Amino acid sequence: MKKLISILSILTLSSTATFGVVSCKTTQNQDNLEITLKKQLKAIEREIEFNENLLDEINTEINQNNPSLNNVLLMTSISDLDELDKQISNVKKELKEKEVKLKNIKNEINEKISKAKETFIKYVNKVWDERIGGDILDSWSHQDVFNIFKEKGKQYAFFEGLNLISDKNEEMSLTVTYKNDINFEQKLKFNKIWPKYQKAEYKTEEEKTTYTKIGYFTNDKGEIQIEEFLYDTIKVPDHLPKFITNLSHAFRNNGNHNIEGMEKWDTSNVTDMSGMFRNCRNFNQNISTKEIIRSDNIKYKAWNTSNVTNMKDMFSDAFVFNQKISNWDTSNVTDMSFMFWAANKFNQNISNWDVSNVEYFKDFSTATSSDWKDEHKPKF
């Protein structure tokens, strides 16, 4: 009987342990919340198991054909037995309540995991589509692609926890995982494998050149740079490979008013646009930042200049250029020297440009139109 009373004492004490469910505050770190919930879940599971074992032991003690125990029980008052029965009922009730709490916590954890997985897939795909685009050089290994991918997505903290699953049989994709307590996995497909360098392909008819392939090479800085187009180019492919980061002098000396295809270029990875339209004396095409929807329904921003650092000489001697480019993101540009030198017609309001990082702006607007008001120019 002493053992039985002792067991019930332990059972009563353990069953009255409090268990606080953490509230889901919007400001609380999701990872910490999940860890806390999982610890609480394990604590409840352990407590339920402990109490169930004690109840089993009580039943064993009572059901055993033990004469001495039976004698003790016969001598026990009805009130004592009622009290024992009441305690057992209370314990069972509390165990039931804890099982309900356990179920709720499991549901909460599963919901958090589901939302975390959705977030993982969303931003992994976003960085891949916007910054890599599936354009892979054949000189890159899977590890090279993965390293570039992590660098492009470093603004998202969880990218630090990404790992590459290497599969030599997968030539046209790579798989990344995020390992915390839960494994998230996403397969990323390559759209096209490009050669290490490529000569441009084009045809010229009646002094009008149409390009079917963009040429590119690796320059002295290790950047992938575009080949300069011929002066009479009227059409180029509307897809600019994502690995091309240098467009320096791409259309220099072009004599046309419009160059078809170029207005759809995704320039989000481009860092150098120096001299891009230098001496393009008839050029006046709309190259403002705008949303484009591809044939596969992927949306992107054409003429996204957010990563450009060099705009030196970009429109120098572009006599008639006068398009609205006030929505360009110039926050990373460091060099705007001679940018609109002798761009005689330009008078747009670009006073909203972020030029906080510009270090060089000599002759930015020298020899431009008198109609271009100072208050419409950037504030260096």
Coordinates of C-alpha atoms in Angstrom, one line a residue:
M1 CA 0.0 0.0 0.0
K2 CA 2.9 2.3 0.8
K3 CA 4.2 1.7 -2.7
L4 CA 0.8 2.4 -4.2
I5 CA 0.4 5.7 -2.2
S6 CA 4.0 6.6 -3.3
I7 CA 3.2 6.0 -6.9
L8 CA 0.0 8.1 -6.7
S9 CA 2.0 10.9 -5.0
I10 CA 4.5 11.0 -7.8
L11 CA 1.7 10.8 -10.4
T12 CA -0.2 13.7 -8.8
L13 CA 2.9 15.8 -8.6
S14 CA 3.9 15.2 -12.2
S15 CA 0.4 15.7 -13.5
T16 CA 0.1 19.1 -12.0
A17 CA 3.3 20.4 -13.7
T18 CA 2.3 23.5 -15.7
F19 CA 2.9 23.8 -19.4
G20 CA 2.9 27.2 -21.1
V21 CA 2.0 27.4 -24.8
V22 CA 4.1 30.1 -26.5
S23 CA 2.0 32.8 -28.2
C24 CA 2.8 33.5 -31.8
K25 CA 3.9 37.1 -31.9
T26 CA 4.5 38.6 -35.3
T27 CA 7.8 40.0 -34.1
Q28 CA 9.2 36.7 -32.8
N29 CA 11.9 34.9 -34.8
Q30 CA 10.3 32.0 -36.5
D31 CA 13.2 29.6 -36.0
N32 CA 13.3 30.3 -32.2
L33 CA 9.5 29.8 -32.0
E34 CA 9.7 26.4 -33.7
I35 CA 12.6 25.3 -31.5
T36 CA 10.6 26.4 -28.4
L37 CA 7.4 24.6 -29.6
K38 CA 9.4 21.4 -30.3
K39 CA 10.9 21.4 -26.8
Q40 CA 7.5 21.8 -25.3
L41 CA 6.1 19.1 -27.5
K42 CA 8.9 16.7 -26.3
A43 CA 8.3 17.7 -22.7
I44 CA 4.6 16.9 -22.9
E45 CA 5.3 13.6 -24.7
R46 CA 7.7 12.6 -21.9
E47 CA 5.2 13.6 -19.2
I48 CA 2.4 11.6 -20.8
E49 CA 4.6 8.6 -21.2
F50 CA 5.8 8.9 -17.6
N51 CA 2.2 9.2 -16.2
E52 CA 0.9 6.3 -18.4
N53 CA 3.7 4.1 -17.0
L54 CA 2.7 5.0 -13.4
L55 CA -0.9 4.2 -14.1
D56 CA 0.0 0.9 -15.5
E57 CA 2.0 0.2 -12.4
I58 CA -0.9 1.1 -10.2
N59 CA -3.2 -1.2 -12.1
T60 CA -0.6 -4.0 -11.8
E61 CA -0.4 -3.5 -8.0
I62 CA -4.2 -3.6 -7.6
N63 CA -4.8 -6.5 -10.0
Q64 CA -2.1 -8.8 -8.6
N65 CA -3.3 -11.6 -6.4
N66 CA -1.4 -10.4 -3.4
P67 CA -2.9 -11.5 -0.1
S68 CA -1.1 -8.9 2.0
L69 CA -2.2 -6.2 -0.4
N70 CA -5.8 -7.5 -0.3
N71 CA -5.7 -7.4 3.5
V72 CA -4.5 -3.8 3.5
L73 CA -7.1 -2.8 1.0
L74 CA -9.8 -4.5 3.1
M75 CA -8.6 -2.4 6.1
T76 CA -8.6 0.8 4.0
S77 CA -11.6 3.0 4.6
I78 CA -14.0 3.7 1.8
S79 CA -13.1 7.3 1.9
D80 CA -9.5 6.5 1.3
L81 CA -10.3 4.4 -1.7
D82 CA -12.6 7.1 -3.0
E83 CA -9.8 9.6 -2.7
L84 CA -7.5 7.3 -4.6
D85 CA -10.0 6.8 -7.3
K86 CA -10.6 10.6 -7.5
Q87 CA -6.8 11.2 -7.9
I88 CA -6.6 8.6 -10.6
S89 CA -9.5 10.2 -12.4
N90 CA -7.9 13.7 -12.1
V91 CA -4.7 12.4 -13.5
K92 CA -6.5 10.8 -16.5
K93 CA -8.3 14.0 -17.1
E94 CA -5.1 16.1 -17.0
L95 CA -3.4 13.6 -19.3
K96 CA -6.3 14.0 -21.8
E97 CA -6.0 17.8 -21.6
K98 CA -2.2 17.5 -22.2
E99 CA -2.9 15.2 -25.2
V100 CA -5.2 17.9 -26.7
K101 CA -2.4 20.5 -26.1
L102 CA 0.1 18.2 -27.7
K103 CA -2.1 17.8 -30.8
N104 CA -2.5 21.6 -31.0
I105 CA 1.2 22.2 -30.7
K106 CA 1.9 19.6 -33.4
N107 CA -0.6 21.3 -35.7
E108 CA 1.0 24.6 -35.0
I109 CA 4.5 23.3 -35.7
N110 CA 3.3 21.6 -39.0
E111 CA 1.7 24.9 -40.0
K112 CA 5.0 26.8 -39.3
I113 CA 7.0 24.2 -41.3
S114 CA 4.5 24.5 -44.2
K115 CA 4.8 28.3 -44.3
A116 CA 8.6 28.1 -43.9
K117 CA 8.8 25.7 -46.9
E118 CA 6.6 28.0 -49.0
T119 CA 9.0 30.9 -48.2
F120 CA 12.0 28.8 -49.0
I121 CA 10.7 27.7 -52.4
K122 CA 9.4 31.3 -53.2
Y123 CA 12.7 33.0 -52.6
V124 CA 15.0 30.3 -54.0
N125 CA 13.0 30.4 -57.2
K126 CA 12.9 34.2 -57.2
V127 CA 16.7 34.5 -57.0
W128 CA 17.2 31.7 -59.6
D129 CA 14.7 33.2 -62.1
E130 CA 15.7 36.8 -61.6
R131 CA 19.5 36.6 -61.1
I132 CA 20.6 33.4 -62.8
G133 CA 17.8 32.8 -65.3
G134 CA 19.1 29.3 -66.0
D135 CA 21.8 30.7 -68.3
I136 CA 24.9 28.6 -67.5
L137 CA 28.3 28.7 -69.0
D138 CA 29.7 25.3 -70.0
S139 CA 32.9 26.1 -68.1
W140 CA 31.0 26.3 -64.8
S141 CA 30.8 23.3 -62.6
H142 CA 27.7 22.6 -60.4
Q143 CA 29.7 24.0 -57.5
D144 CA 30.4 27.2 -59.5
V145 CA 26.8 27.7 -60.3
F146 CA 25.8 27.1 -56.7
N147 CA 28.4 29.6 -55.4
I148 CA 27.1 32.2 -57.8
F149 CA 23.5 31.5 -56.8
K150 CA 24.3 31.9 -53.1
E151 CA 26.1 35.2 -53.8
K152 CA 23.2 36.5 -55.8
G153 CA 20.8 35.7 -52.9
K154 CA 22.9 36.8 -50.0
Q155 CA 20.3 39.5 -49.1
Y156 CA 18.2 36.7 -47.8
A157 CA 19.8 35.4 -44.5
F158 CA 18.7 31.8 -45.0
F159 CA 20.9 31.5 -48.1
E160 CA 23.8 31.0 -45.8
G161 CA 22.3 27.7 -44.7
L162 CA 21.9 26.4 -48.3
N163 CA 23.7 23.3 -49.4
L164 CA 24.3 21.7 -52.8
I165 CA 23.3 18.1 -53.5
S166 CA 25.7 17.0 -56.1
D167 CA 24.4 14.6 -58.8
K168 CA 26.8 13.9 -61.7
N169 CA 23.9 12.4 -63.7
E170 CA 22.1 15.8 -63.6
E171 CA 23.6 17.8 -66.4
M172 CA 20.7 20.3 -66.8
S173 CA 19.9 21.1 -63.1
L174 CA 21.1 21.3 -59.6
T175 CA 19.4 20.7 -56.3
V176 CA 19.7 22.8 -53.2
T177 CA 18.7 22.1 -49.6
Y178 CA 18.2 24.0 -46.4
K179 CA 19.0 22.0 -43.3
N180 CA 17.6 23.2 -40.0
D181 CA 15.6 20.6 -38.0
I182 CA 13.6 20.1 -41.2
N183 CA 15.0 19.4 -44.7
F184 CA 13.8 21.6 -47.5
E185 CA 14.8 20.8 -51.0
Q186 CA 14.4 22.4 -54.4
K187 CA 15.5 21.4 -57.9
L188 CA 16.6 24.3 -60.2
K189 CA 16.7 23.7 -63.9
F190 CA 19.2 25.1 -66.4
N191 CA 17.5 26.8 -69.4
K192 CA 20.6 26.7 -71.6
I193 CA 24.3 25.8 -71.5
W194 CA 26.3 28.5 -73.2
P195 CA 29.8 28.2 -74.5
K196 CA 32.7 29.9 -72.6
Y197 CA 32.9 32.6 -75.3
Q198 CA 30.8 33.2 -78.4
K199 CA 31.2 35.0 -81.6
A200 CA 28.3 37.1 -82.8
E201 CA 26.2 35.9 -85.7
Y202 CA 24.4 38.3 -88.0
K203 CA 23.3 39.1 -91.5
T204 CA 23.5 42.4 -93.3
E205 CA 21.1 43.5 -96.1
E206 CA 21.0 47.0 -97.6
E207 CA 23.3 48.3 -94.8
K208 CA 21.0 47.0 -92.1
T209 CA 22.3 44.4 -89.8
T210 CA 20.2 41.9 -87.8
Y211 CA 21.9 39.8 -85.1
T212 CA 20.8 36.3 -84.4
K213 CA 23.5 35.6 -81.7
I214 CA 25.0 37.9 -79.2
G215 CA 28.8 37.7 -79.0
Y216 CA 30.7 37.8 -75.7
F217 CA 34.1 37.3 -74.2
T218 CA 36.0 37.4 -70.9
N219 CA 37.7 40.8 -70.5
D220 CA 40.9 41.6 -68.5
K221 CA 38.9 42.1 -65.3
G222 CA 37.4 38.6 -65.6
E223 CA 34.0 40.0 -66.5
I224 CA 31.8 38.5 -69.2
Q225 CA 31.6 41.4 -71.7
I226 CA 29.4 41.8 -74.7
E227 CA 30.9 42.2 -78.2
E228 CA 30.3 45.6 -79.7
F229 CA 27.5 45.6 -82.3
L230 CA 28.0 46.9 -85.9
Y231 CA 27.1 50.6 -86.4
D232 CA 24.1 49.7 -88.7
T233 CA 22.5 47.2 -86.3
I234 CA 18.7 47.4 -86.3
K235 CA 17.8 44.2 -84.5
V236 CA 19.3 42.1 -81.7
P237 CA 18.0 39.1 -79.7
D238 CA 15.7 40.2 -76.9
H239 CA 17.3 37.8 -74.4
L240 CA 20.5 39.0 -72.8
P241 CA 22.3 36.1 -71.1
K242 CA 22.4 36.7 -67.3
F243 CA 26.1 36.1 -67.1
I244 CA 26.9 39.1 -69.2
T245 CA 27.7 41.9 -66.8
N246 CA 29.6 44.4 -68.9
L247 CA 27.8 46.3 -71.8
S248 CA 30.5 48.8 -72.3
H249 CA 30.4 50.4 -75.8
A250 CA 27.8 47.8 -76.9
F251 CA 26.1 50.2 -79.4
R252 CA 28.7 52.8 -79.8
N253 CA 28.5 54.8 -83.1
N254 CA 25.1 53.1 -84.0
G255 CA 23.3 55.3 -86.5
N256 CA 19.8 54.1 -86.0
H257 CA 16.9 55.6 -84.2
N258 CA 15.7 52.3 -82.8
I259 CA 17.3 48.9 -82.1
E260 CA 14.7 46.3 -81.9
G261 CA 14.9 43.7 -79.1
M262 CA 17.2 45.7 -76.9
E263 CA 14.3 47.3 -75.1
K264 CA 13.4 43.9 -73.5
W265 CA 16.9 43.2 -72.1
D266 CA 17.1 42.1 -68.5
T267 CA 20.0 44.1 -67.3
S268 CA 19.6 43.3 -63.6
N269 CA 23.1 41.7 -63.4
V270 CA 24.9 44.4 -65.5
T271 CA 27.5 46.5 -63.6
D272 CA 29.1 48.4 -66.5
M273 CA 27.2 50.5 -69.1
S274 CA 30.0 53.0 -69.8
G275 CA 29.9 54.4 -73.4
M276 CA 27.0 52.1 -74.2
F277 CA 25.3 54.7 -76.5
R278 CA 28.2 57.0 -77.1
N279 CA 28.0 58.8 -80.4
C280 CA 24.6 57.2 -81.3
R281 CA 23.6 60.4 -83.0
N282 CA 20.1 59.3 -84.0
F283 CA 19.2 57.0 -81.1
N284 CA 16.0 57.9 -79.2
Q285 CA 14.5 54.6 -78.0
N286 CA 12.4 54.0 -74.9
I287 CA 14.8 52.2 -72.4
S288 CA 12.9 53.1 -69.2
T289 CA 12.6 50.4 -66.5
K290 CA 9.4 48.4 -67.2
E291 CA 7.9 45.0 -66.4
I292 CA 8.0 42.4 -69.1
I293 CA 6.1 39.1 -69.2
R294 CA 8.0 36.3 -71.0
S295 CA 6.4 33.6 -73.1
D296 CA 6.6 31.2 -70.0
N297 CA 4.7 33.8 -67.9
I298 CA 7.8 34.7 -65.9
K299 CA 7.8 38.4 -65.0
Y300 CA 10.9 40.5 -64.9
K301 CA 12.0 44.2 -65.1
A302 CA 13.6 45.2 -68.4
W303 CA 16.3 47.9 -68.0
N304 CA 16.8 47.3 -64.3
T305 CA 19.9 49.3 -63.6
S306 CA 20.1 48.6 -59.8
N307 CA 23.5 46.9 -60.0
V308 CA 25.2 49.3 -62.5
T309 CA 28.3 51.0 -61.1
N310 CA 29.7 52.7 -64.2
M311 CA 27.7 55.0 -66.5
K312 CA 30.6 57.1 -67.7
D313 CA 30.1 58.4 -71.3
M314 CA 26.8 56.5 -71.6
F315 CA 25.0 59.0 -73.7
S316 CA 27.9 61.4 -74.7
D317 CA 27.3 62.7 -78.2
A318 CA 23.9 61.0 -78.4
F319 CA 22.5 64.2 -80.0
V320 CA 18.7 63.4 -80.1
F321 CA 18.2 61.1 -77.1
N322 CA 15.5 62.5 -74.9
Q323 CA 13.6 59.6 -73.3
K324 CA 12.1 59.4 -69.8
I325 CA 14.6 57.4 -67.6
S326 CA 13.7 59.0 -64.3
N327 CA 12.7 55.5 -62.9
W328 CA 16.3 54.1 -63.3
D329 CA 17.8 52.9 -60.1
T330 CA 21.2 54.6 -59.9
S331 CA 21.9 53.9 -56.2
N332 CA 25.0 51.9 -56.9
V333 CA 26.6 54.1 -59.6
T334 CA 30.0 55.5 -58.7
D335 CA 31.0 57.1 -62.1
M336 CA 28.7 59.4 -64.1
S337 CA 31.4 61.6 -65.6
F338 CA 30.6 62.8 -69.2
M339 CA 27.4 60.8 -69.0
F340 CA 25.4 63.4 -71.1
W341 CA 28.2 65.2 -72.7
A342 CA 26.8 67.0 -75.8
A343 CA 23.5 65.1 -75.6
N344 CA 21.9 68.2 -77.1
K345 CA 18.3 67.3 -76.8
F346 CA 18.1 65.7 -73.4
N347 CA 16.1 67.8 -70.9
Q348 CA 14.2 65.2 -68.8
N349 CA 13.7 65.5 -65.1
I350 CA 16.1 63.1 -63.4
S351 CA 16.4 65.1 -60.1
N352 CA 15.1 62.1 -58.2
W353 CA 18.1 59.9 -59.1
D354 CA 19.9 58.5 -56.1
V355 CA 23.5 59.7 -56.6
S356 CA 24.7 59.2 -53.1
N357 CA 27.5 56.8 -54.2
V358 CA 28.6 58.8 -57.2
E359 CA 32.3 59.8 -56.9
Y360 CA 33.0 61.0 -60.4
F361 CA 30.6 63.4 -62.2
K362 CA 33.0 65.7 -64.2
D363 CA 31.2 67.2 -67.2
F364 CA 28.1 65.2 -66.4
S365 CA 25.9 67.6 -68.5
T366 CA 28.4 69.8 -70.3
A367 CA 27.2 71.0 -73.7
T368 CA 23.7 69.9 -73.2
S369 CA 20.4 71.7 -74.1
S370 CA 19.8 75.1 -72.4
D371 CA 16.2 73.7 -71.9
W372 CA 17.6 71.2 -69.3
K373 CA 16.9 73.1 -66.1
D374 CA 19.4 72.7 -63.2
E375 CA 16.6 71.7 -60.9
H376 CA 15.9 68.7 -63.1
K377 CA 19.4 67.4 -62.8
P378 CA 20.7 65.1 -60.1
K379 CA 22.0 66.7 -56.9
F380 CA 25.6 65.6 -56.6

